[in-house]
PDB file of C-alpha atoms in Angstrom:
ATOM      1  CA  MET A   1     -71.158  -0.524  -7.919  1.00 47.00           C
ATOM      2  CA  LEU A   2     -69.709  -3.677  -9.390  1.00 40.00           C
ATOM      3  CA  GLN A   3     -67.714  -1.620 -11.886  1.00 44.00           C
ATOM      4  CA  ARG A   4     -66.198   0.431  -9.083  1.00 48.00           C
ATOM      5  CA  LEU A   5     -65.180  -2.721  -7.192  1.00 41.00           C
ATOM      6  CA  LEU A   6     -63.591  -4.163 -10.306  1.00 40.00           C
ATOM      7  CA  ALA A   7     -61.698  -0.898 -10.931  1.00 45.00           C
ATOM      8  CA  LEU A   8     -60.381  -0.821  -7.362  1.00 42.00           C
ATOM      9  CA  LEU A   9     -59.349  -4.483  -7.603  1.00 41.00           C
ATOM     10  CA  PHE A  10     -57.548  -3.749 -10.874  1.00 41.00           C
ATOM     11  CA  LEU A  11     -55.665  -0.785  -9.363  1.00 41.00           C
ATOM     12  CA  TRP A  12     -54.702  -2.828  -6.267  1.00 43.00           C
ATOM     13  CA  THR A  13     -53.374  -5.606  -8.523  1.00 41.00           C
ATOM     14  CA  LEU A  14     -51.262  -3.136 -10.509  1.00 40.00           C
ATOM     15  CA  CYS A  15     -49.802  -1.620  -7.314  1.00 41.00           C
ATOM     16  CA  HIS A  16     -48.996  -5.071  -5.922  1.00 41.00           C
ATOM     17  CA  LEU A  17     -47.273  -6.119  -9.137  1.00 39.00           C
ATOM     18  CA  SER A  18     -45.305  -2.886  -9.236  1.00 36.00           C
ATOM     19  CA  LEU A  19     -44.074  -3.272  -5.657  1.00 36.00           C
ATOM     20  CA  SER A  20     -43.246  -6.929  -6.182  1.00 34.00           C
ATOM     21  CA  ALA A  21     -41.298  -6.114  -9.305  1.00 35.00           C
ATOM     22  CA  THR A  22     -39.284  -3.460  -7.460  1.00 34.00           C
ATOM     23  CA  ASP A  23     -38.448  -5.879  -4.655  1.00 36.00           C
ATOM     24  CA  THR A  24     -37.438  -8.527  -7.160  1.00 33.00           C
ATOM     25  CA  VAL A  25     -35.065  -6.145  -8.927  1.00 35.00           C
ATOM     26  CA  ALA A  26     -33.444  -5.169  -5.617  1.00 36.00           C
ATOM     27  CA  ASP A  27     -32.951  -8.786  -4.622  1.00 40.00           C
ATOM     28  CA  SER A  28     -31.956 -10.266  -7.938  1.00 39.00           C
ATOM     29  CA  ILE A  29     -29.910  -7.416  -9.385  1.00 42.00           C
ATOM     30  CA  GLY A  30     -28.752  -4.920  -6.727  1.00 46.00           C
ATOM     31  CA  VAL A  31     -27.342  -7.191  -4.029  1.00 45.00           C
ATOM     32  CA  PRO A  32     -25.329  -9.571  -6.233  1.00 48.00           C
ATOM     33  CA  ILE A  33     -23.691  -6.608  -7.995  1.00 49.00           C
ATOM     34  CA  VAL A  34     -22.383  -5.249  -4.668  1.00 50.00           C
ATOM     35  CA  ALA A  35     -21.219  -8.710  -3.574  1.00 51.00           C
ATOM     36  CA  ASP A  36     -19.405  -9.327  -6.847  1.00 60.00           C
ATOM     37  CA  SER A  37     -17.723  -5.919  -6.624  1.00 62.00           C
ATOM     38  CA  THR A  38     -16.422  -6.674  -3.112  1.00 70.00           C
ATOM     39  CA  LYS A  39     -15.078 -10.043  -4.210  1.00 68.00           C
ATOM     40  CA  GLU A  40     -13.352  -8.484  -7.201  1.00 70.00           C
ATOM     41  CA  GLU A  41     -11.714  -5.819  -4.999  1.00 69.00           C
ATOM     42  CA  LYS A  42     -10.443  -8.468  -2.572  1.00 68.00           C
ATOM     43  CA  ALA A  43      -9.121 -10.605  -5.426  1.00 68.00           C
ATOM     44  CA  SER A  44      -7.432  -7.565  -6.982  1.00 74.00           C
ATOM     45  CA  LEU A  45      -5.818  -6.580  -3.662  1.00 72.00           C
ATOM     46  CA  LYS A  46      -4.601 -10.152  -3.106  1.00 69.00           C
ATOM     47  CA  GLU A  47      -3.193 -10.262  -6.631  1.00 71.00           C
ATOM     48  CA  LYS A  48      -1.367  -6.935  -6.142  1.00 68.00           C
ATOM     49  CA  LEU A  49       0.064  -8.077  -2.811  1.00 66.00           C
ATOM     50  CA  GLY A  50       1.235 -11.354  -4.320  1.00 63.00           C
ATOM     51  CA  LYS A  51       2.859  -9.509  -7.224  1.00 68.00           C
ATOM     52  CA  PHE A  52       4.607  -7.129  -4.807  1.00 63.00           C
ATOM     53  CA  VAL A  53       5.970  -9.989  -2.678  1.00 64.00           C
ATOM     54  CA  SER A  54       7.084 -11.873  -5.790  1.00 67.00           C
ATOM     55  CA  GLU A  55       8.884  -8.774  -7.080  1.00 70.00           C
ATOM     56  CA  LEU A  56      10.829  -8.456  -3.804  1.00 70.00           C
ATOM     57  CA  ASP A  57      12.422 -11.859  -4.423  1.00 73.00           C
ATOM     58  CA  SER A  58      12.651 -11.867  -8.214  1.00 81.00           C
ATOM     59  CA  THR A  59      16.134 -12.757  -9.537  1.00 85.00           C
ATOM     60  CA  ASP A  60      17.951 -13.585 -12.753  1.00 88.00           C
ATOM     61  CA  SER A  61      18.753 -17.311 -12.521  1.00 87.00           C
ATOM     62  CA  ARG A  62      21.819 -16.813 -14.748  1.00 90.00           C
ATOM     63  CA  TYR A  63      23.446 -14.810 -11.954  1.00 92.00           C
ATOM     64  CA  ILE A  64      21.744 -15.994  -8.764  1.00 90.00           C
ATOM     65  CA  GLU A  65      20.807 -19.546  -7.884  1.00 87.00           C
ATOM     66  CA  PRO A  66      17.540 -19.388  -5.916  1.00 79.00           C
ATOM     67  CA  ASN A  67      16.998 -20.969  -2.546  1.00 76.00           C
ATOM     68  CA  TYR A  68      15.462 -24.445  -2.866  1.00 79.00           C
ATOM     69  CA  TYR A  69      14.878 -24.942   0.862  1.00 78.00           C
ATOM     70  CA  ASN A  70      12.515 -23.277   3.301  1.00 81.00           C
ATOM     71  CA  TYR A  71      14.502 -23.980   6.476  1.00 85.00           C
ATOM     72  CA  THR A  72      18.074 -23.194   7.503  1.00 83.00           C
ATOM     73  CA  ALA A  73      19.986 -24.106  10.670  1.00 85.00           C
ATOM     74  CA  MET A  74      23.478 -22.834  11.433  1.00 84.00           C
ATOM     75  CA  LEU A  75      25.847 -22.120  14.290  1.00 85.00           C
ATOM     76  CA  GLN A  76      26.555 -18.420  14.675  1.00 83.00           C
ATOM     77  CA  ASN A  77      29.608 -16.633  16.026  1.00 81.00           C
ATOM     78  CA  THR A  78      29.685 -12.832  16.156  1.00 75.00           C
ATOM     79  CA  ASN A  79      32.100 -10.386  17.717  1.00 73.00           C
ATOM     80  CA  PHE A  80      31.476  -6.732  18.465  1.00 71.00           C
ATOM     81  CA  PHE A  81      34.308  -4.516  19.682  1.00 76.00           C
ATOM     82  CA  GLN A  82      33.065  -1.719  21.917  1.00 81.00           C
ATOM     83  CA  THR A  83      34.904   0.998  23.836  1.00 86.00           C
ATOM     84  CA  TYR A  84      33.356   3.538  26.197  1.00 87.00           C
ATOM     85  CA  SER A  85      35.006   6.751  27.394  1.00 87.00           C
ATOM     86  CA  ILE A  86      33.477   8.604  30.360  1.00 86.00           C
ATOM     87  CA  SER A  87      34.784  11.941  31.613  1.00 86.00           C
ATOM     88  CA  SER A  88      33.805  14.762  33.967  1.00 86.00           C
ATOM     89  CA  PRO A  89      35.443  18.001  35.202  1.00 87.00           C
ATOM     90  CA  LYS A  90      36.681  18.224  38.790  1.00 84.00           C
ATOM     91  CA  ASP A  91      36.321  21.165  41.148  1.00 80.00           C
ATOM     92  CA  ASP A  92      39.861  22.346  40.374  1.00 81.00           C
ATOM     93  CA  GLY A  93      39.146  22.511  36.642  1.00 79.00           C
ATOM     94  CA  SER A  94      41.006  19.334  35.642  1.00 85.00           C
ATOM     95  CA  VAL A  95      39.245  16.455  33.914  1.00 89.00           C
ATOM     96  CA  GLN A  96      38.860  12.861  35.037  1.00 89.00           C
ATOM     97  CA  SER A  97      38.277  10.220  32.386  1.00 89.00           C
ATOM     98  CA  MET A  98      38.006   6.455  32.154  1.00 89.00           C
ATOM     99  CA  THR A  99      37.997   4.179  29.120  1.00 91.00           C
ATOM    100  CA  LEU A 100      36.354   0.768  29.489  1.00 90.00           C
ATOM    101  CA  SER A 101      35.496  -2.158  27.222  1.00 89.00           C
ATOM    102  CA  PRO A 102      33.384  -5.277  27.651  1.00 85.00           C
ATOM    103  CA  ARG A 103      35.590  -8.217  28.523  1.00 79.00           C
ATOM    104  CA  SER A 104      36.494 -10.252  25.444  1.00 74.00           C
ATOM    105  CA  ALA A 105      34.257 -13.263  25.034  1.00 72.00           C
ATOM    106  CA  PHE A 106      33.736 -16.112  22.600  1.00 76.00           C
ATOM    107  CA  LYS A 107      30.030 -15.949  21.815  1.00 79.00           C
ATOM    108  CA  LEU A 108      28.322 -18.839  20.086  1.00 84.00           C
ATOM    109  CA  GLY A 109      24.716 -19.811  19.572  1.00 86.00           C
ATOM    110  CA  PRO A 110      22.000 -21.211  17.286  1.00 89.00           C
ATOM    111  CA  TYR A 111      20.830 -19.486  14.117  1.00 86.00           C
ATOM    112  CA  PHE A 112      17.603 -20.555  12.414  1.00 88.00           C
ATOM    113  CA  GLY A 113      16.015 -19.404   9.173  1.00 85.00           C
ATOM    114  CA  TRP A 114      12.676 -19.845   7.433  1.00 84.00           C
ATOM    115  CA  ARG A 115      12.691 -18.537   3.854  1.00 78.00           C
ATOM    116  CA  TRP A 116      13.297 -14.789   4.382  1.00 79.00           C
ATOM    117  CA  LEU A 117      13.260 -14.737   8.178  1.00 85.00           C
ATOM    118  CA  PHE A 118      16.314 -15.496  10.364  1.00 86.00           C
ATOM    119  CA  LEU A 119      16.658 -15.586  14.151  1.00 89.00           C
ATOM    120  CA  GLY A 120      19.883 -16.023  16.103  1.00 89.00           C
ATOM    121  CA  TYR A 121      21.058 -15.857  19.713  1.00 86.00           C
ATOM    122  CA  THR A 122      24.636 -15.967  20.983  1.00 85.00           C
ATOM    123  CA  PHE A 123      26.069 -16.016  24.494  1.00 79.00           C
ATOM    124  CA  ASN A 124      29.457 -16.362  26.175  1.00 76.00           C
ATOM    125  CA  VAL A 125      30.426 -20.026  25.964  1.00 75.00           C
ATOM    126  CA  ALA A 126      34.017 -19.510  27.163  1.00 69.00           C
ATOM    127  CA  ARG A 127      32.817 -18.529  30.669  1.00 68.00           C
ATOM    128  CA  PRO A 128      29.433 -20.163  31.323  1.00 64.00           C
ATOM    129  CA  SER A 129      29.089 -18.336  34.657  1.00 64.00           C
ATOM    130  CA  GLN A 130      29.072 -15.020  32.726  1.00 62.00           C
ATOM    131  CA  ALA A 131      26.717 -16.246  29.995  1.00 60.00           C
ATOM    132  CA  GLY A 132      23.844 -14.024  31.114  1.00 63.00           C
ATOM    133  CA  LYS A 133      25.999 -10.892  31.267  1.00 72.00           C
ATOM    134  CA  THR A 134      27.039 -10.777  27.616  1.00 78.00           C
ATOM    135  CA  SER A 135      24.530 -11.869  24.992  1.00 81.00           C
ATOM    136  CA  GLU A 136      23.276 -10.922  21.562  1.00 86.00           C
ATOM    137  CA  LEU A 137      19.922 -11.408  19.847  1.00 88.00           C
ATOM    138  CA  SER A 138      19.592 -10.910  16.092  1.00 90.00           C
ATOM    139  CA  LEU A 139      16.479 -10.967  13.919  1.00 90.00           C
ATOM    140  CA  SER A 140      16.783 -10.506  10.161  1.00 89.00           C
ATOM    141  CA  LEU A 141      14.546 -10.437   7.110  1.00 87.00           C
ATOM    142  CA  TYR A 142      16.329 -10.869   3.773  1.00 84.00           C
ATOM    143  CA  SER A 143      14.798 -10.756   0.318  1.00 83.00           C
ATOM    144  CA  SER A 144      16.600 -10.051  -2.943  1.00 85.00           C
ATOM    145  CA  LYS A 145      15.607  -6.381  -2.967  1.00 89.00           C
ATOM    146  CA  ILE A 146      15.435  -5.341   0.704  1.00 90.00           C
ATOM    147  CA  GLY A 147      16.970  -6.425   4.003  1.00 90.00           C
ATOM    148  CA  ILE A 148      16.177  -5.589   7.617  1.00 92.00           C
ATOM    149  CA  ASP A 149      18.430  -6.380  10.593  1.00 91.00           C
ATOM    150  CA  TYR A 150      17.531  -6.007  14.250  1.00 94.00           C
ATOM    151  CA  VAL A 151      20.293  -6.582  16.817  1.00 92.00           C
ATOM    152  CA  ALA A 152      20.141  -6.317  20.612  1.00 92.00           C
ATOM    153  CA  ILE A 153      23.432  -6.516  22.555  1.00 88.00           C
ATOM    154  CA  ARG A 154      23.530  -6.811  26.318  1.00 86.00           C
ATOM    155  CA  SER A 155      26.677  -6.287  28.416  1.00 85.00           C
ATOM    156  CA  THR A 156      26.273  -6.032  32.180  1.00 84.00           C
ATOM    157  CA  GLY A 157      28.898  -6.011  34.931  1.00 78.00           C
ATOM    158  CA  ASP A 158      31.672  -7.556  32.843  1.00 81.00           C
ATOM    159  CA  PHE A 159      33.924  -4.656  31.790  1.00 89.00           C
ATOM    160  CA  THR A 160      37.661  -4.026  32.032  1.00 89.00           C
ATOM    161  CA  PHE A 161      39.651  -0.797  32.307  1.00 90.00           C
ATOM    162  CA  GLN A 162      41.626   0.281  29.250  1.00 90.00           C
ATOM    163  CA  SER A 163      42.953   3.584  30.588  1.00 89.00           C
ATOM    164  CA  VAL A 164      42.300   6.289  33.220  1.00 89.00           C
ATOM    165  CA  SER A 165      43.490   9.872  33.581  1.00 88.00           C
ATOM    166  CA  GLY A 166      43.033  12.666  36.083  1.00 86.00           C
ATOM    167  CA  PHE A 167      43.557  10.449  39.150  1.00 87.00           C
ATOM    168  CA  ASN A 168      46.445  10.963  41.551  1.00 84.00           C
ATOM    169  CA  SER A 169      46.123   7.532  43.144  1.00 82.00           C
ATOM    170  CA  VAL A 170      46.287   5.340  40.029  1.00 84.00           C
ATOM    171  CA  SER A 171      47.639   5.472  36.495  1.00 80.00           C
ATOM    172  CA  GLY A 172      46.517   3.815  33.301  1.00 76.00           C
ATOM    173  CA  ALA A 173      49.316   1.264  33.450  1.00 78.00           C
ATOM    174  CA  ASP A 174      48.349   0.253  37.003  1.00 81.00           C
ATOM    175  CA  ILE A 175      44.686  -0.400  36.308  1.00 85.00           C
ATOM    176  CA  ARG A 176      44.636  -1.562  32.685  1.00 88.00           C
ATOM    177  CA  GLY A 177      42.895  -4.939  32.324  1.00 86.00           C
ATOM    178  CA  GLN A 178      41.336  -4.899  35.796  1.00 88.00           C
ATOM    179  CA  HIS A 179      37.706  -5.981  36.088  1.00 87.00           C
ATOM    180  CA  PHE A 180      34.942  -3.440  36.696  1.00 88.00           C
ATOM    181  CA  GLY A 181      31.415  -4.603  37.546  1.00 88.00           C
ATOM    182  CA  GLY A 182      29.696  -1.246  37.953  1.00 89.00           C
ATOM    183  CA  MET A 183      28.701  -0.645  34.334  1.00 90.00           C
ATOM    184  CA  ALA A 184      25.923  -1.931  32.084  1.00 91.00           C
ATOM    185  CA  SER A 185      25.192  -1.328  28.406  1.00 90.00           C
ATOM    186  CA  HIS A 186      22.089  -2.229  26.406  1.00 92.00           C
ATOM    187  CA  MET A 187      22.170  -1.505  22.691  1.00 92.00           C
ATOM    188  CA  LYS A 188      19.461  -1.971  20.065  1.00 94.00           C
ATOM    189  CA  LYS A 189      19.929  -1.221  16.395  1.00 94.00           C
ATOM    190  CA  ILE A 190      17.830  -1.505  13.253  1.00 96.00           C
ATOM    191  CA  ASN A 191      19.405  -1.490   9.812  1.00 94.00           C
ATOM    192  CA  LEU A 192      17.406  -1.268   6.580  1.00 95.00           C
ATOM    193  CA  TYR A 193      18.939  -1.491   3.109  1.00 93.00           C
ATOM    194  CA  TYR A 194      17.708  -1.502  -0.490  1.00 94.00           C
ATOM    195  CA  ILE A 195      19.465  -3.218  -3.417  1.00 93.00           C
ATOM    196  CA  PHE A 196      19.021  -1.548  -6.811  1.00 94.00           C
ATOM    197  CA  ASN A 197      20.385  -4.378  -8.992  1.00 93.00           C
ATOM    198  CA  SER A 198      18.668  -7.104  -6.975  1.00 90.00           C
ATOM    199  CA  LYS A 199      18.013  -9.363  -9.964  1.00 91.00           C
ATOM    200  CA  ARG A 200      21.762  -9.958 -10.502  1.00 92.00           C
ATOM    201  CA  PHE A 201      23.433  -9.028  -7.207  1.00 93.00           C
ATOM    202  CA  SER A 202      22.638 -11.002  -4.039  1.00 90.00           C
ATOM    203  CA  TYR A 203      23.599  -9.496  -0.695  1.00 85.00           C
ATOM    204  CA  PRO A 204      22.465 -12.613   1.251  1.00 83.00           C
ATOM    205  CA  ALA A 205      24.799 -14.734  -0.915  1.00 85.00           C
ATOM    206  CA  ALA A 206      27.790 -12.797   0.460  1.00 82.00           C
ATOM    207  CA  PHE A 207      26.912 -14.110   3.939  1.00 76.00           C
ATOM    208  CA  ASN A 208      25.939 -17.662   2.921  1.00 69.00           C
ATOM    209  CA  GLN A 209      22.232 -17.097   3.468  1.00 68.00           C
ATOM    210  CA  SER A 210      19.489 -18.444   1.210  1.00 72.00           C
ATOM    211  CA  THR A 211      21.014 -17.827  -2.243  1.00 82.00           C
ATOM    212  CA  VAL A 212      24.203 -18.510  -4.249  1.00 88.00           C
ATOM    213  CA  GLN A 213      25.923 -16.002  -6.556  1.00 90.00           C
ATOM    214  CA  ARG A 214      26.889 -17.872  -9.731  1.00 91.00           C
ATOM    215  CA  ARG A 215      28.162 -14.963 -11.851  1.00 93.00           C
ATOM    216  CA  SER A 216      29.927 -11.805 -10.739  1.00 95.00           C
ATOM    217  CA  ALA A 217      27.736  -8.715 -10.302  1.00 94.00           C
ATOM    218  CA  GLY A 218      27.525  -5.486  -8.331  1.00 94.00           C
ATOM    219  CA  SER A 219      24.896  -3.009  -7.210  1.00 95.00           C
ATOM    220  CA  TRP A 220      24.338   0.371  -5.635  1.00 96.00           C
ATOM    221  CA  ILE A 221      22.998   0.107  -2.088  1.00 95.00           C
ATOM    222  CA  VAL A 222      21.105   2.647  -0.001  1.00 96.00           C
ATOM    223  CA  GLY A 223      20.456   2.190   3.718  1.00 96.00           C
ATOM    224  CA  LEU A 224      18.915   3.640   6.870  1.00 96.00           C
ATOM    225  CA  ARG A 225      20.022   2.861  10.415  1.00 96.00           C
ATOM    226  CA  TYR A 226      18.783   3.596  13.930  1.00 96.00           C
ATOM    227  CA  ASP A 227      20.747   2.923  17.131  1.00 95.00           C
ATOM    228  CA  ASN A 228      19.485   3.270  20.700  1.00 95.00           C
ATOM    229  CA  GLN A 229      21.883   2.700  23.591  1.00 93.00           C
ATOM    230  CA  ASP A 230      21.423   2.914  27.364  1.00 93.00           C
ATOM    231  CA  ILE A 231      24.444   3.046  29.676  1.00 90.00           C
ATOM    232  CA  ASP A 232      24.470   2.881  33.482  1.00 91.00           C
ATOM    233  CA  PHE A 233      27.643   3.720  35.411  1.00 90.00           C
ATOM    234  CA  ASP A 234      28.002   3.254  39.180  1.00 90.00           C
ATOM    235  CA  GLY A 235      31.128   4.887  40.645  1.00 87.00           C
ATOM    236  CA  SER A 236      30.674   3.132  43.984  1.00 87.00           C
ATOM    237  CA  SER A 237      32.092  -0.036  42.374  1.00 87.00           C
ATOM    238  CA  LEU A 238      35.447   1.620  41.651  1.00 88.00           C
ATOM    239  CA  PRO A 239      38.563   0.777  43.712  1.00 87.00           C
ATOM    240  CA  THR A 240      38.702   2.570  47.069  1.00 87.00           C
ATOM    241  CA  LEU A 241      41.511   4.980  46.136  1.00 85.00           C
ATOM    242  CA  MET A 242      39.680   6.090  42.988  1.00 87.00           C
ATOM    243  CA  ARG A 243      36.398   6.580  44.844  1.00 87.00           C
ATOM    244  CA  GLN A 244      38.068   8.924  47.329  1.00 87.00           C
ATOM    245  CA  GLU A 245      38.944  11.436  44.624  1.00 87.00           C
ATOM    246  CA  LEU A 246      36.173  10.734  42.146  1.00 87.00           C
ATOM    247  CA  ALA A 247      34.562  13.787  40.502  1.00 86.00           C
ATOM    248  CA  SER A 248      30.952  14.392  41.504  1.00 82.00           C
ATOM    249  CA  GLY A 249      29.836  13.977  37.886  1.00 82.00           C
ATOM    250  CA  LEU A 250      31.009  10.348  37.879  1.00 84.00           C
ATOM    251  CA  GLN A 251      29.417   9.136  41.092  1.00 85.00           C
ATOM    252  CA  ALA A 252      26.435   7.567  39.312  1.00 85.00           C
ATOM    253  CA  VAL A 253      25.410   8.307  35.751  1.00 85.00           C
ATOM    254  CA  THR A 254      22.764   7.136  33.268  1.00 89.00           C
ATOM    255  CA  LEU A 255      23.110   7.948  29.585  1.00 88.00           C
ATOM    256  CA  ASN A 256      20.846   7.426  26.594  1.00 91.00           C
ATOM    257  CA  GLN A 257      22.195   7.884  23.089  1.00 91.00           C
ATOM    258  CA  LYS A 258      20.229   7.747  19.825  1.00 94.00           C
ATOM    259  CA  THR A 259      21.805   7.760  16.372  1.00 95.00           C
ATOM    260  CA  TYR A 260      20.060   8.184  13.006  1.00 96.00           C
ATOM    261  CA  SER A 261      22.081   7.631   9.845  1.00 97.00           C
ATOM    262  CA  PHE A 262      21.711   7.405   6.078  1.00 97.00           C
ATOM    263  CA  SER A 263      24.178   5.493   3.913  1.00 96.00           C
ATOM    264  CA  PHE A 264      24.794   5.112   0.199  1.00 96.00           C
ATOM    265  CA  GLY A 265      27.396   2.862  -1.361  1.00 95.00           C
ATOM    266  CA  TYR A 266      28.282   0.004  -3.668  1.00 96.00           C
ATOM    267  CA  GLY A 267      28.668  -3.740  -3.238  1.00 94.00           C
ATOM    268  CA  TYR A 268      30.271  -6.327  -5.509  1.00 96.00           C
ATOM    269  CA  ASN A 269      30.214 -10.135  -5.518  1.00 95.00           C
ATOM    270  CA  TRP A 270      33.117 -11.739  -7.361  1.00 95.00           C
ATOM    271  CA  ALA A 271      32.335 -15.367  -8.255  1.00 93.00           C
ATOM    272  CA  PHE A 272      35.905 -16.244  -9.216  1.00 92.00           C
ATOM    273  CA  ALA A 273      35.399 -20.046  -9.150  1.00 92.00           C
ATOM    274  CA  HIS A 274      32.600 -22.564  -8.836  1.00 88.00           C
ATOM    275  CA  ASN A 275      31.088 -22.353  -5.329  1.00 86.00           C
ATOM    276  CA  TRP A 276      33.607 -19.651  -4.366  1.00 91.00           C
ATOM    277  CA  LEU A 277      32.752 -16.017  -3.708  1.00 91.00           C
ATOM    278  CA  LEU A 278      34.678 -12.934  -2.662  1.00 93.00           C
ATOM    279  CA  ALA A 279      32.347 -10.116  -1.588  1.00 92.00           C
ATOM    280  CA  GLY A 280      32.988  -6.532  -0.604  1.00 92.00           C
ATOM    281  CA  SER A 281      30.986  -3.358  -0.080  1.00 91.00           C
ATOM    282  CA  ILE A 282      31.540   0.227   0.954  1.00 93.00           C
ATOM    283  CA  SER A 283      28.750   2.496   2.222  1.00 91.00           C
ATOM    284  CA  PRO A 284      29.716   5.888   3.669  1.00 94.00           C
ATOM    285  CA  ALA A 285      27.093   7.133   6.136  1.00 94.00           C
ATOM    286  CA  LEU A 286      25.897  10.502   7.330  1.00 95.00           C
ATOM    287  CA  GLY A 287      24.311  10.477  10.775  1.00 95.00           C
ATOM    288  CA  TYR A 288      22.926  12.498  13.639  1.00 95.00           C
ATOM    289  CA  THR A 289      23.496  11.561  17.294  1.00 91.00           C
ATOM    290  CA  HIS A 290      21.511  12.809  20.271  1.00 90.00           C
ATOM    291  CA  SER A 291      22.719  12.080  23.813  1.00 85.00           C
ATOM    292  CA  LYS A 292      20.929  12.663  27.088  1.00 84.00           C
ATOM    293  CA  GLY A 293      22.617  12.035  30.432  1.00 77.00           C
ATOM    294  CA  GLU A 294      21.561  12.267  34.044  1.00 77.00           C
ATOM    295  CA  ARG A 295      23.550  12.208  37.272  1.00 73.00           C
ATOM    296  CA  ILE A 296      21.931  10.075  39.965  1.00 69.00           C
ATOM    297  CA  THR A 297      22.172  11.531  43.460  1.00 63.00           C
TER     298      THR A 297
END
């Protein structure tokens, strides 16, 4: 009997040691291996991301002087010239058309930059009462290799006539330059470009942003662009004589236009003297435009 008890005790001890050993292996070997693997993957991903970001802004210091400052503050002035032509057939088969442009304005505003990122806003300072009707917001990201521009332009109720045709009551000479408040335009555009010779050619240097071109260099440039524009036209704001003979298609109109384009070209920075730069680029583009209009009744 005693021998049986001792045998059972011996077997129980062996089983206990075996289970304890298995648990110890799982705790001391299995878990740390998984934890170390996760840490290594995170470190590797962080290293790859850092290398990618560094490569985007890598330059040859013999050609491009790097930016030594993180912050930039400037005063920005931009001018966009826009012309809109609207036409519609009349009942007798003739065509009525009007050409309008936003009233010329001197737009000025702040422009701030932090390393790669730049934000600017301009508004009409020549006529403060019209400041809210014509404005522009720009957001840009510039590295040595890639650049992204986002621009939003707003023009509301501050247009002038350039020409009209198809009206018996008025002529283009009579109405040219007169104010028209029944039109609004909202345009958004995104422009993306890639610089092939980014180590020696600096596109930001051509616009006095973040870097300085010390030696002349050029590069091939490829780009993508997307434009989205909404236009609202209200014929009830036209002069009385024009309203009386206005074609039904011009009574009230909304129009949305989208443009997709691809460009490929070449840019060159000529550093002809110390701290002087003459820059030029040419990028022919191939695009597709889709327009959708609706007459409001």
